[in-house]
Structures are given as C-alpha cells and as structure tokens.
Coordinates of C-alpha atoms in Angstrom, one line a residue:
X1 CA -46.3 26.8 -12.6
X2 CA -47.5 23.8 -14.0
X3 CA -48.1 20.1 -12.1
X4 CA -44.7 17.8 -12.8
X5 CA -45.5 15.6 -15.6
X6 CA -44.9 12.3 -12.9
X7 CA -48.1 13.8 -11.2
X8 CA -50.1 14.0 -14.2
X9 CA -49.2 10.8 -15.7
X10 CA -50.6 9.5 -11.8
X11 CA -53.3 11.6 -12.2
X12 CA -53.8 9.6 -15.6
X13 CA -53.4 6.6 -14.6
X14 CA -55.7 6.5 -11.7
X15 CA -58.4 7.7 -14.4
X16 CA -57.6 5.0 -16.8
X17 CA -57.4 2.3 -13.9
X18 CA -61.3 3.4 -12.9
X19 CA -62.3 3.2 -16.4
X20 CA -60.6 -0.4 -17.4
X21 CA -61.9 -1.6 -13.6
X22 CA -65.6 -0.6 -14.9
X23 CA -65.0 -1.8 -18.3
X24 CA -64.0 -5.5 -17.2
X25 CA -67.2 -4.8 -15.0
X26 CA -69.5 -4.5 -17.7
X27 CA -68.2 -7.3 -19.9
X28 CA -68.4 -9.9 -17.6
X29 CA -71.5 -8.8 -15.8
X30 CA -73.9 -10.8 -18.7
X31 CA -72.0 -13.7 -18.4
X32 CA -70.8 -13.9 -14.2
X33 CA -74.1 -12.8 -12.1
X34 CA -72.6 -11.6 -9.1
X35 CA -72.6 -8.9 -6.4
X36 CA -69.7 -6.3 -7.5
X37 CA -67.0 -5.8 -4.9
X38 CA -65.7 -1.8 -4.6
X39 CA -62.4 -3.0 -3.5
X40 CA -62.0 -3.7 -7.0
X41 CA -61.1 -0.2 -7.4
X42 CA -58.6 -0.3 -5.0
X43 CA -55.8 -1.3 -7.3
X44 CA -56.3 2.1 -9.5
X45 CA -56.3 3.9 -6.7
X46 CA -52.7 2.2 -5.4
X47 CA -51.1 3.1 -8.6
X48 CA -52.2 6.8 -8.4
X49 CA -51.1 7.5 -5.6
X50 CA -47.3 5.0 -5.8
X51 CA -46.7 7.1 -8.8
X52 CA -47.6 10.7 -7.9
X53 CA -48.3 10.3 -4.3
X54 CA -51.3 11.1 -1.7
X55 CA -53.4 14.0 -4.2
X56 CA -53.7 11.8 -7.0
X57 CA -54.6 8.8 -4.9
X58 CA -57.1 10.7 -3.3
X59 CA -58.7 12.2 -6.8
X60 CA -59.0 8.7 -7.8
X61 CA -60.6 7.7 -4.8
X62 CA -63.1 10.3 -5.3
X63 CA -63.8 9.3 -8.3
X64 CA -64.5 5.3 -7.9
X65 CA -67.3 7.0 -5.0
X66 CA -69.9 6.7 -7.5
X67 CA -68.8 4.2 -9.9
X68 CA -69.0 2.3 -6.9
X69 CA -72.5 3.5 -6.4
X70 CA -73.8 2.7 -9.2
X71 CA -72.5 -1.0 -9.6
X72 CA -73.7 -1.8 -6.0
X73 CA -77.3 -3.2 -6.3
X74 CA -79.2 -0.6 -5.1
X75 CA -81.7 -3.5 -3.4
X76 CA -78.5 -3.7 -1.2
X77 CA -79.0 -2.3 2.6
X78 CA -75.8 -1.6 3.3
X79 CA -75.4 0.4 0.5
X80 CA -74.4 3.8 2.4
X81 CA -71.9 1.8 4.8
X82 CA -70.1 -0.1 2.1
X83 CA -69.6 3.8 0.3
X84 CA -68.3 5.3 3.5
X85 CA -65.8 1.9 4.2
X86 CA -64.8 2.4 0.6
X87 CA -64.1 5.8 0.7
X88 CA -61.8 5.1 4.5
X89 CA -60.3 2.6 3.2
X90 CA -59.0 3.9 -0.5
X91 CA -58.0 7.1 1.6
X92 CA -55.8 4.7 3.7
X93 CA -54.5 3.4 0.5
X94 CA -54.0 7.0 -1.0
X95 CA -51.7 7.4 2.4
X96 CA -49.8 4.4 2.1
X97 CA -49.0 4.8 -1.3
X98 CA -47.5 8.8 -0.9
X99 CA -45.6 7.4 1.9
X100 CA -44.2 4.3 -0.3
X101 CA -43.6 7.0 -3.1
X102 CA -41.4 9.4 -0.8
X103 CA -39.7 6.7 0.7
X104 CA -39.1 5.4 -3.1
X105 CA -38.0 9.0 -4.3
X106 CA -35.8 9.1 -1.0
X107 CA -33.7 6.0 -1.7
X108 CA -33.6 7.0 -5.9
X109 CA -32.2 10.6 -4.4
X110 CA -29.9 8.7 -2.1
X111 CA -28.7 6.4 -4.7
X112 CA -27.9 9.4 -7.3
X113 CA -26.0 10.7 -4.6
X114 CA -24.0 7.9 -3.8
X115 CA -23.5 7.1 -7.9
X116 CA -22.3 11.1 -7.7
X117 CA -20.2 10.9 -4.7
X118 CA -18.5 7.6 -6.1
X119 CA -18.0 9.2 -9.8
X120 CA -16.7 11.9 -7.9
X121 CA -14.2 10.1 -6.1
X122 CA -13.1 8.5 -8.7
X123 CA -12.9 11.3 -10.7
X124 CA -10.7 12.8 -8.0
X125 CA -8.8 8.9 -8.2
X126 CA -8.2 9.2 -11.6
X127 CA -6.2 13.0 -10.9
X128 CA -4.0 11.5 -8.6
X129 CA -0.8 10.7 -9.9
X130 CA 0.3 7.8 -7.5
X131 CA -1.1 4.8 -8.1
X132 CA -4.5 3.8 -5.6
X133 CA -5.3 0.5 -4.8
X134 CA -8.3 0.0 -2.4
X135 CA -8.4 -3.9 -1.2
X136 CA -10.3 -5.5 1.6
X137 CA -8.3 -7.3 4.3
X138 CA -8.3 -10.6 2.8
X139 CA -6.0 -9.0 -0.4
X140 CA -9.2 -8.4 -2.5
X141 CA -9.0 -5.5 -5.0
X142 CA -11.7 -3.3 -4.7
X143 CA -10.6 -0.1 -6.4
X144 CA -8.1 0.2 -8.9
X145 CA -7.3 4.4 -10.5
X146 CA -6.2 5.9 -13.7
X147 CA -2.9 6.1 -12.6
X148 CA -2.0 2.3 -11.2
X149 CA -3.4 1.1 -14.9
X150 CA -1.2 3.1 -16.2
X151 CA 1.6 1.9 -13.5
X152 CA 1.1 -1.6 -13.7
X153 CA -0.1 -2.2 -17.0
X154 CA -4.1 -3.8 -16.0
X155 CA -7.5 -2.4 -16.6
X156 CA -9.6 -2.1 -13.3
X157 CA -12.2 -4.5 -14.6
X158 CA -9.6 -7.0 -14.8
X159 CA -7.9 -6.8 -11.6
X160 CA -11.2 -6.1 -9.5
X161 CA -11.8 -9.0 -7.3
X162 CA -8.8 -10.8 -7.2
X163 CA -5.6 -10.5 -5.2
X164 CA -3.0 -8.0 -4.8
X165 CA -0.3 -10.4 -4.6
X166 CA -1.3 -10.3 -8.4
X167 CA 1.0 -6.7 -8.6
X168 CA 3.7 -7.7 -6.0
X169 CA 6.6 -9.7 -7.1
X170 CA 8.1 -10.3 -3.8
X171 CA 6.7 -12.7 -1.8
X172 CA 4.5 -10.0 1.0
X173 CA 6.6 -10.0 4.5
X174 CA 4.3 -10.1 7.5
X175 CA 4.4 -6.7 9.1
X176 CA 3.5 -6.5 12.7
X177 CA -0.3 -6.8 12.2
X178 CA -1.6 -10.3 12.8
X179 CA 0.3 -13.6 14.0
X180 CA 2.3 -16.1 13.1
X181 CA -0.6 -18.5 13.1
X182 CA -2.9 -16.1 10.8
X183 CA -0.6 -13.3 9.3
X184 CA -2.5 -10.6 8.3
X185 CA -3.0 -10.3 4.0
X186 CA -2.9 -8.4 1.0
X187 CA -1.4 -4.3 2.4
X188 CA -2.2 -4.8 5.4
X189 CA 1.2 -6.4 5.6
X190 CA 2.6 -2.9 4.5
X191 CA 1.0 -1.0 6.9
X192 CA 2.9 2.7 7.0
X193 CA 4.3 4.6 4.8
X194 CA 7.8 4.3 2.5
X195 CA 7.5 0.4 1.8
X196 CA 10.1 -0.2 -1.0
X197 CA 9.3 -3.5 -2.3
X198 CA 9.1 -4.4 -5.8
X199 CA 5.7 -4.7 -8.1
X200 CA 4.9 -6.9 -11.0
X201 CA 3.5 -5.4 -14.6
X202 CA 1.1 -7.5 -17.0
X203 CA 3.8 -8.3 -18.9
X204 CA 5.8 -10.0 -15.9
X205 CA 8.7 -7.1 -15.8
X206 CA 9.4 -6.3 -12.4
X207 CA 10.3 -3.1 -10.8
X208 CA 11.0 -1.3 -7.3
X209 CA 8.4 0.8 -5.7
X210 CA 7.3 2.3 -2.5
X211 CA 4.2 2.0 -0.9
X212 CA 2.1 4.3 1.6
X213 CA -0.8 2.0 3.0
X214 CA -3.4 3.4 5.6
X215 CA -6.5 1.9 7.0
X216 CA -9.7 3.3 6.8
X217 CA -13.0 2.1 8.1
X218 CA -16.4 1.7 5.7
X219 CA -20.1 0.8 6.4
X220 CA -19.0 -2.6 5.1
X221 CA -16.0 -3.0 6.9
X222 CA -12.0 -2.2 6.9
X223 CA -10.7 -1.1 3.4
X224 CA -6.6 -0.5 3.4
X225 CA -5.6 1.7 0.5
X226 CA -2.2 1.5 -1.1
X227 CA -0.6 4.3 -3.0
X228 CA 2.1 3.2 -5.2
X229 CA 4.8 5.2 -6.7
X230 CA 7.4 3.9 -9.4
X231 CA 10.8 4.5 -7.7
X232 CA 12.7 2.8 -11.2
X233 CA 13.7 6.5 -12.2
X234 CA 14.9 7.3 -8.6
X235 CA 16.8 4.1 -8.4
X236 CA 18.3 4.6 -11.5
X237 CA 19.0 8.4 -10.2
X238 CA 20.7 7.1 -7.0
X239 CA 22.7 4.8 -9.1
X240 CA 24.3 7.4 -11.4
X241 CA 25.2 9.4 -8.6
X242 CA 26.7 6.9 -6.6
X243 CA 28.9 6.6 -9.9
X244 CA 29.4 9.8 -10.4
X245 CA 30.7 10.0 -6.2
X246 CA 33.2 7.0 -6.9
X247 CA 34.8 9.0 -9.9
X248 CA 34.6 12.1 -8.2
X249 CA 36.7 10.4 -5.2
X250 CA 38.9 8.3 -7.7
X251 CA 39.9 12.0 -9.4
X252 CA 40.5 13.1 -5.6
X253 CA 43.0 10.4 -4.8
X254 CA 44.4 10.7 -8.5
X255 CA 44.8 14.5 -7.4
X256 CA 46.2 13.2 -3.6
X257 CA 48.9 11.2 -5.5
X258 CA 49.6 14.2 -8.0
X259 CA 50.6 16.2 -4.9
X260 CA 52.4 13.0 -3.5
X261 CA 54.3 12.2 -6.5
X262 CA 57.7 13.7 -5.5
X263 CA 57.7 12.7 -1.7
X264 CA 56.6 9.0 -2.7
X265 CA 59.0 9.2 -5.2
X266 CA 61.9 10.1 -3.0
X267 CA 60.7 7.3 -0.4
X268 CA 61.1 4.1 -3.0
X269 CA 64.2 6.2 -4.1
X270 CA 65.6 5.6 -1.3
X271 CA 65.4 1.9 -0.8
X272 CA 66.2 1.2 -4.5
X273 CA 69.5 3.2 -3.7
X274 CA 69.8 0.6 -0.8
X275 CA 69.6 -2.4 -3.0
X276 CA 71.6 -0.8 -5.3
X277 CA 74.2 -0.6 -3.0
X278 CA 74.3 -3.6 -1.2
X279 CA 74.2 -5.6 -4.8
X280 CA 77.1 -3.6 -5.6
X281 CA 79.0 -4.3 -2.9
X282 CA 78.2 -8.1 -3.1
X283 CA 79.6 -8.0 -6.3
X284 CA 83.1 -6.7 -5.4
X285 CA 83.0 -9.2 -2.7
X286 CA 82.3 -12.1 -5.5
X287 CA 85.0 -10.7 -7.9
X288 CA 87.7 -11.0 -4.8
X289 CA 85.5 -14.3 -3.3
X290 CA 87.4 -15.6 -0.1
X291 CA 85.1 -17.8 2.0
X292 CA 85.7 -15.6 5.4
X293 CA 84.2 -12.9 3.1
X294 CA 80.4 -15.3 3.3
X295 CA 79.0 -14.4 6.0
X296 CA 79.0 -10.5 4.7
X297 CA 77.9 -11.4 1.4
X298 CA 74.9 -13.2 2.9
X299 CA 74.4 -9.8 4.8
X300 CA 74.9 -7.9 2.1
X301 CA 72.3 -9.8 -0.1
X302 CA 69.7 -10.1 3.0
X303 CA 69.8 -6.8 3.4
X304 CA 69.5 -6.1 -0.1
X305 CA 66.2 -8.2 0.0
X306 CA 64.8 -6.7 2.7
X307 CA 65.2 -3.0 0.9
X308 CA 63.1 -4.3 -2.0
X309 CA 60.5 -5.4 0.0
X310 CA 60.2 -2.1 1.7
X311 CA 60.0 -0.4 -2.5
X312 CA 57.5 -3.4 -2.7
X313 CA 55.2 -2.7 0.2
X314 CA 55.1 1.5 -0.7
X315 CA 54.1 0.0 -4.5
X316 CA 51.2 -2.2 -2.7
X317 CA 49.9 0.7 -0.7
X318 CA 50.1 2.9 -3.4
X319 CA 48.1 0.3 -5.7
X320 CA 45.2 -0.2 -3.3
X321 CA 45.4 3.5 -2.9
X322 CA 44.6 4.2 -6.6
X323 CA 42.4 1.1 -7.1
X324 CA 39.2 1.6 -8.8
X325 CA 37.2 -0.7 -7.1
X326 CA 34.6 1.2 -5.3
X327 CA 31.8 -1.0 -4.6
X328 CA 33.1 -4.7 -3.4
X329 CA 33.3 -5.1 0.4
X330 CA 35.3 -7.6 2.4
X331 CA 36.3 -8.0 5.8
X332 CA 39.8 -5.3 6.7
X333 CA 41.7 -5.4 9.4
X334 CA 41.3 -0.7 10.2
X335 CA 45.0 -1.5 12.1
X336 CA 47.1 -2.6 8.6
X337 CA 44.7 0.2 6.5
X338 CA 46.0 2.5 8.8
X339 CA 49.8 1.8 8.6
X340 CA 49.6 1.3 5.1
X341 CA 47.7 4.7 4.5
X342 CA 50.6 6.6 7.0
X343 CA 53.1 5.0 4.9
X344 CA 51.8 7.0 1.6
X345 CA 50.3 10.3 3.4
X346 CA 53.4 10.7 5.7
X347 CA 56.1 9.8 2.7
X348 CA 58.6 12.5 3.0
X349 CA 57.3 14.4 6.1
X350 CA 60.5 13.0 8.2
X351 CA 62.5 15.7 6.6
X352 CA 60.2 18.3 7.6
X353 CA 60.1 17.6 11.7
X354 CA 56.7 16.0 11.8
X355 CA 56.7 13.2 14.2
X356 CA 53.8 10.1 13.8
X357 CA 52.5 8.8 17.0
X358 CA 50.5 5.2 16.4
X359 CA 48.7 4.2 19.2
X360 CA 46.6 0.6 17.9
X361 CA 44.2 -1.1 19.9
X362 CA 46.1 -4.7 20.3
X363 CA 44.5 -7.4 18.5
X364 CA 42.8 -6.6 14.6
X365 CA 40.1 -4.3 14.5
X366 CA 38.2 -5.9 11.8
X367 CA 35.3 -4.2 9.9
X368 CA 33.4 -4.8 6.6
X369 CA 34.0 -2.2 4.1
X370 CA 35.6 -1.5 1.0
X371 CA 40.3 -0.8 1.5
X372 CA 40.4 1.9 -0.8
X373 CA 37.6 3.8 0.2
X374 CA 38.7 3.6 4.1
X375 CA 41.8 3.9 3.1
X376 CA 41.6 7.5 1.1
X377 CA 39.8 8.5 4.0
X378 CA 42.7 7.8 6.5
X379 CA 44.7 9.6 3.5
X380 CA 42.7 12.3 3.8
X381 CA 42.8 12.9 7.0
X382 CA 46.7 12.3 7.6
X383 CA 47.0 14.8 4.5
X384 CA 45.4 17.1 6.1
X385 CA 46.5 16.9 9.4
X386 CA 50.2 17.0 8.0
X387 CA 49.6 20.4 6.5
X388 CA 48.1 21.8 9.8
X389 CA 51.3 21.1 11.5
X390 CA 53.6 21.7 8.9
X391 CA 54.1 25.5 10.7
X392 CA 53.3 24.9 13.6
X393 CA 56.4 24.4 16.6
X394 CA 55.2 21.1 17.8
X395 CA 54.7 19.2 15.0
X396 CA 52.7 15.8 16.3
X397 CA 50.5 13.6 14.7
X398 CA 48.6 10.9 16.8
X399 CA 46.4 8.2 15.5
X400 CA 44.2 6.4 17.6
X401 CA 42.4 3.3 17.4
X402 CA 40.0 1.7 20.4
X403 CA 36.7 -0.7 19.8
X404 CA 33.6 0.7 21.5
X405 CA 30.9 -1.0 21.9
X406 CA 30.1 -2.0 18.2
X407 CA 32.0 0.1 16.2
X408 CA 35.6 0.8 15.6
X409 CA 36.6 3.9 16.9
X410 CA 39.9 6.1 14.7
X411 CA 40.8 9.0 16.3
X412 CA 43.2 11.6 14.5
X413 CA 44.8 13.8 16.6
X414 CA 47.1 17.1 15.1
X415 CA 48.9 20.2 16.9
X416 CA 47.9 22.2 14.1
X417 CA 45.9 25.6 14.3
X418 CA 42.8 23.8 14.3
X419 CA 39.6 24.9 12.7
X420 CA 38.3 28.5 12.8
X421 CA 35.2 28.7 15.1
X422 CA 32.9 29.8 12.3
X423 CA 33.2 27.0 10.2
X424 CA 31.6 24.5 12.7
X425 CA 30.3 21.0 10.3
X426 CA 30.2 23.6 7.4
X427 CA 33.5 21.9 7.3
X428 CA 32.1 18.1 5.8
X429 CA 30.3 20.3 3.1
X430 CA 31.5 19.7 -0.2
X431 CA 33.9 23.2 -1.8
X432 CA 34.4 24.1 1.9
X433 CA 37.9 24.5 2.9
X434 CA 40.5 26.2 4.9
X435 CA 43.6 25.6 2.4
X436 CA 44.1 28.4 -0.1
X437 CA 45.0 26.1 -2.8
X438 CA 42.4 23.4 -1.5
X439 CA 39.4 21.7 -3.3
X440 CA 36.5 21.2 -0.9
X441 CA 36.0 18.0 -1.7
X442 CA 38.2 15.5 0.5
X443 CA 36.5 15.7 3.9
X444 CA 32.8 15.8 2.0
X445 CA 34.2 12.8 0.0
X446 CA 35.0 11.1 2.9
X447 CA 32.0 11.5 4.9
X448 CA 30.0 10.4 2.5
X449 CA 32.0 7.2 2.7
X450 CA 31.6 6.3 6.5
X451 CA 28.0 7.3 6.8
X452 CA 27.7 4.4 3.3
X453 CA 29.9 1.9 5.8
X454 CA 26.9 2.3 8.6
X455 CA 29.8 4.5 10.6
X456 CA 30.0 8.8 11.5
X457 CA 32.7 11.1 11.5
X458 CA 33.2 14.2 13.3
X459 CA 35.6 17.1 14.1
X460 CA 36.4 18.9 17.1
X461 CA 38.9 21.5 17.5
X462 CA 40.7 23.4 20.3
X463 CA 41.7 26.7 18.3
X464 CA 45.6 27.3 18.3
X465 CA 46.3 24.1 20.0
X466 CA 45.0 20.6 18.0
X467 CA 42.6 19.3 15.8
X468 CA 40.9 15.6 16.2
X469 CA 38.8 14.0 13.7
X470 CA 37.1 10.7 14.8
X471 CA 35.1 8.3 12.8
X472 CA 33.7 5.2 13.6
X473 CA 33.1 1.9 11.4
X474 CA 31.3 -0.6 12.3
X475 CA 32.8 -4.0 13.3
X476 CA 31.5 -7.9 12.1
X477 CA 30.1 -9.8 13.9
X478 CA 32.8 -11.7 15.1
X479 CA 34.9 -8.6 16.6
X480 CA 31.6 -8.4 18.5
X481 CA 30.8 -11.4 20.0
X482 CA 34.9 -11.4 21.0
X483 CA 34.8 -8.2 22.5
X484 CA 31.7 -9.0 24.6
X485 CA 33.1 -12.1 25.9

C-alpha cells in the first residue's frame, strides 16, 4: 500500500526546501563572505514535517547533515559539535512539527464533524413539518427550517440575526420568567407548550398559531427553540362546527316546537277565547249603556287586557325560544329564563295531572350567557322531565334554583322512572336516548351549551323513584361581590 500523497508531497517539499536553501547559498556566497549558518535549513525541515508529520521531517533532517557539512568551513573547530546540535535540534523541529500536524488534522477532523453534525441537523430541521425557530435569549434568530420559510413567508438568510418579534404580531406577554423591571425576551416569554398567539407573514397578513418553546443549554449559552404550527385551518374548523352545533340546536328547538305546536296552541287559545268574551260582553253592555253598568264594563275591558297580555307573553317566550341568535351574550336574570321556558315546556301538561313546583332563590340570579341557548336547555330538560312523569302516579316536577359560591346552581327534580343504571353519562352522548321515538340530541345539545357558558351539568337518578339534572352557570361579577358581602 502506497505512502498518502500529503506524505509524499512533504517528503517533496522537504527535498526542494534543502535544494533552494543551498542554491541561495551558492549565489550569494561570491558576493556576501560569510560563515554559513545550518539553522538555515531549519525552515525545510519545518515544512516537511507541518505537512506530512515527524518521518518526513526527519528524512529531511538527515539530509541537510551533510549539506551542512560541506558549507561549514572545514578550518572551523567546532565543526563536529555544530553537526551533532544541528542534527538535535532539526529532530526537535521534526517533533514539533508532527505534533502541530496532528493537532492541525485533529481540529480539520473536528470541524468536518461539526459541519456534518450541523448539515445533519438541519437536514433533520428541514423534515420537520412544524415550523423551528432557534433564538438566543435576547430574541435573536439563530436558526430558521424549511418548514417556518414556508410558514411565514422569509428565507433564513434574511431573518438570521434579527428579532423574533419580526414573526409575532401581538405585542409578546411576559410569561413568568424574568421581572417586571427586566422581562425576559424573544420565546422565552412563551415558555411551555400550546401558546396560541398570532404570527406575522412577509407580506404583513396575520394569523393564529401555537407555539411549543423549550430551553436547551449550548457551549455558547441558553438557546430556546420555538416550534410553530399554523392553527388558521383548525380555527377555521372549530368555527364551522360551532355553526354547524347552532343549526343543529336551532333544528332541535324547531323540532321541540313541532311536538309543542298543539299544546301551545291550545294555551293562547285559551286567552284569546277570554278576550273574546269579555269584548263581547262589553259590547252588549254599550248597546244597553246605563252608567250603573261602568264599573263592569271597566272590569270587563280590564280583564280583557289582561288576557292579551297573557297570549302576548306565551308569543314572547315562544319568540326567544325560536330565535336564531346563537352567539351574542348579555347579562340574564336564570329566574325569568326559567319561568318563561315552564311557560312553553309545561303548556298543556295541567290537563294531564302534572303538577310544577318552583322553588327560586329570592333576589335575580344573574349570569352572562346567551337566552335562547339557556333557555332550550331549561326546555329540554322540563320536556323531558314531563315525559318521565307523564305515567307515573305522582306526577311532580320541582325546579330549583340556589347561588353557590360562584355559580348559579338549577336543579331539576322529576318523579319519573329515572334513568336505567347502565346508561350512566352515556346519557349526554349525542343519539343516546331512553325515548322510543327520541332523537339523541337534546341533552348532548345542551351540554355542549353549559360547558361553552364556563358552567357543568349532571344527572343523578334514583331508579323507580326521581330523576334530577343540575347544571350550573356562572354568575357576573356583580352577583358575586353581592353574595360575598
């Protein structure tokens, strides 16, 4: 196996060194008389041995021996001394310059490795689909993949050294690294994972997505790396689904009313029969006037007045009911949602033997939230509880309303059969039900609605004897502070 071709252009070199050494030498000898200095050699001997280490240092200095010889004057005494300190000190030399030749192929192997390491990384970067941002503490961008100059619209070479409030396009919120008197900057603000703030393209569009940022520690200090996804499809997602829950839950109330028609129907019947007949009656008092007959038309009229309000407020209920407006919230009073929701879910259940027990908490229980979701809800669940006890001998329905703590607390008690054992909180899943005619979708529907009001719902049930749904809303502030004082 032959010598490596770096060891035999040393091997060279040290020979053409010797041979340029003595040919300078011999030029300037006519012209400079003086005594000839091996040392001179030295240099050659240097370069052999940086390039191809310690053998071809040596060779050379083997070599120079008797060129040194023969251009030190041979009148000279110390002659044999100034060979032997020429020949220790070019082996020194041939040492030292192995040495400085590993040492210099050590730190060319270790900076291959790191050149492979880092193309591997960012090889392995440039695969990842999130978005990676690498920044020092200060917000400097260090490291920018594939995937985040795809996301935010920048090549690495132009977003490498500068901030990374250049991506964000909400002002960064101090997390809880740092102070108030030197918050900390750039991710480290974000520190943890699922950040949903918004980013900033190279155009200037804007656009949500969440962050995981972790801290790592480097030979040249802390480095926090950000991976980035675009949540814009997600948000957009959760959007058409929360639109496709309100029409889902406007088609159940539409379906509610269908099955309420004939019972709400009967209950504005009733006082438009009223009016009817009081009007009726003032006009034959009118067509026969005698003023002792005043006072009973008055009553007669009152009472017709009063009748229409009563058709009025059934209308009202029923056009909150049935109201599309699923996403505006205010502040309700649970109470009046309550009595107006018994007014539509219990229309006609007189006739059938089912007694309403309302037991309010005195004063307004008021919450923020939207009336005609709440509202379906206490529909729902009056519906419901109405067909439970509908064959049963007692036939009691208790509504219940307390504050506790925070929240405003409904409680829906029935005498019904309650719920079979096995169907446990199966029962809030939606096309779960207990009807034979039922959809599945009311309770699911209305869970879905308290846990989006910040408030829970549960069932409980003692089988055979009653059923009692409780959910809770939170109330404002106000109700709060009140209740605490």
């Amino acid at each position: 196996m032959g010598l490596p071709r770096d060891i035999i252009i040393a091997y060279v070199v040290g020979l053409a060194g010797l041979i340029l050494v003595s040919t300078l030498k011999l030029a300037i000898t006519p012209v400079f008389n003086s005594s000839f200095n091996g040392l001179f050699f030295s240099l050659a001997i240097l370069l052999a041995a940086g390039m191809g280490g310690m053998a071809p240092g040596v060779f050379t200095m083997v070599l120079a021996l008797p060129l040194v010889y023969f251009f030190t004057e041979e009148t000279s005494t110390s002659q044999g001394p100034d060979l032997i300190l020429f020949a220790g000190v070019g082996f020194g030399i041939a040492w030292l310059g192995g040495v400085l030749r590993e040492e210099r192929n050590k730190a060319l192997m270790a900076s291959k490795l790191l050149q492979r390491r880092e193309s591997y990384l960012q090889a392995i970067l440039d695969t990842i689909s999130d978005a990676t941002i690498a920044s020092k503490p200060s917000g400097e961008i260090v490291s920018f993949n594939a995937a985040a100059e795809r996301l935010f619209g920048y090549r690495e070479k132009v977003v490498l050294t500068r901030s990374v409030q250049l991506l964000m396009a909400d002002p960064l919120q101090p997390n809880r690294i740092g102070s108030a008197d030197h918050p900390p900057a750039g991710f480290a603000r974000f520190l943890g994972r699922n950040r949903l703030v918004r980013g900033r393209r190279s155009d200037g569009t804007t656009f949500p997505m969440s962050i995981d940022v972790v801290r790592i520690a480097t030979g040249e200090g802390l480095l926090f790396i950000a991976f980035a996804r675009d949540m814009t499809e997600r948000e957009r997602a959760a959007t058409r689904l929360e639109q496709t829950e309100a029409e889902l839950a406007r088609l159940s109330r539409m379906s509610e009313m269908g099955e309420m028609a004939s019972a709400l129907a009967h209950e504005i019947n009733q006082p438009l029969s009223a009016v009817s007949n009081y009007v009726q009656g003032a006009k034959r008092m009118l067509e026969v006037f005698d003023a002792a007959m005043l006072p009973a038309l008055r009553e007669s009229l009152a009472a017709a007045a009063t009748q229409a309000l009563r058709a009025g407020d059934i209308i009202h209920h029923l056009r909150i009911f049935m109201a599309q407006g699923e996403i505006d919230k205010e502040i309700v009073n649970v109470n009046t949602l309550i009595e107006g929701a018994m007014a539509l879910a219990l229309a006609g259940t007189r006739e059938d033997g089912i007694l309403a027990e309302l037991d309010l908490a005195s004063g307004p229980l008021e919450a923020l939230g939207n009336p005609t979701q709440i509202q379906q809800v206490i529909v729902n669940l009056l519906r419901n509880a109405a067909d439970a006890v509908r064959t049963s001998e007692r036939k009691v329905i208790t509504v219940r309303t307390r504050r506790s703590g925070q929240f405003a607390r409904v409680e829906l008690a029935d005498t019904g059969q309650g719920i079979p054992p096995d169907f446990g909180e199966e029962i809030f899943k939606a096309f779960v039900t207990t009807k034979r005619r039922g959809m599945g979708v009311g309770l699911s529907i209305s869970k879905r609605i308290i846990e989006a009001h910040g408030g829970a719902i549960n069932a409980r049930s003692i089988p055979g004897r009653e059923t009692i749904f409780t959910f809770t809303l939170p109330l404002v502030d106000r109700e709060i502070q009140a209740h605490d004082e």
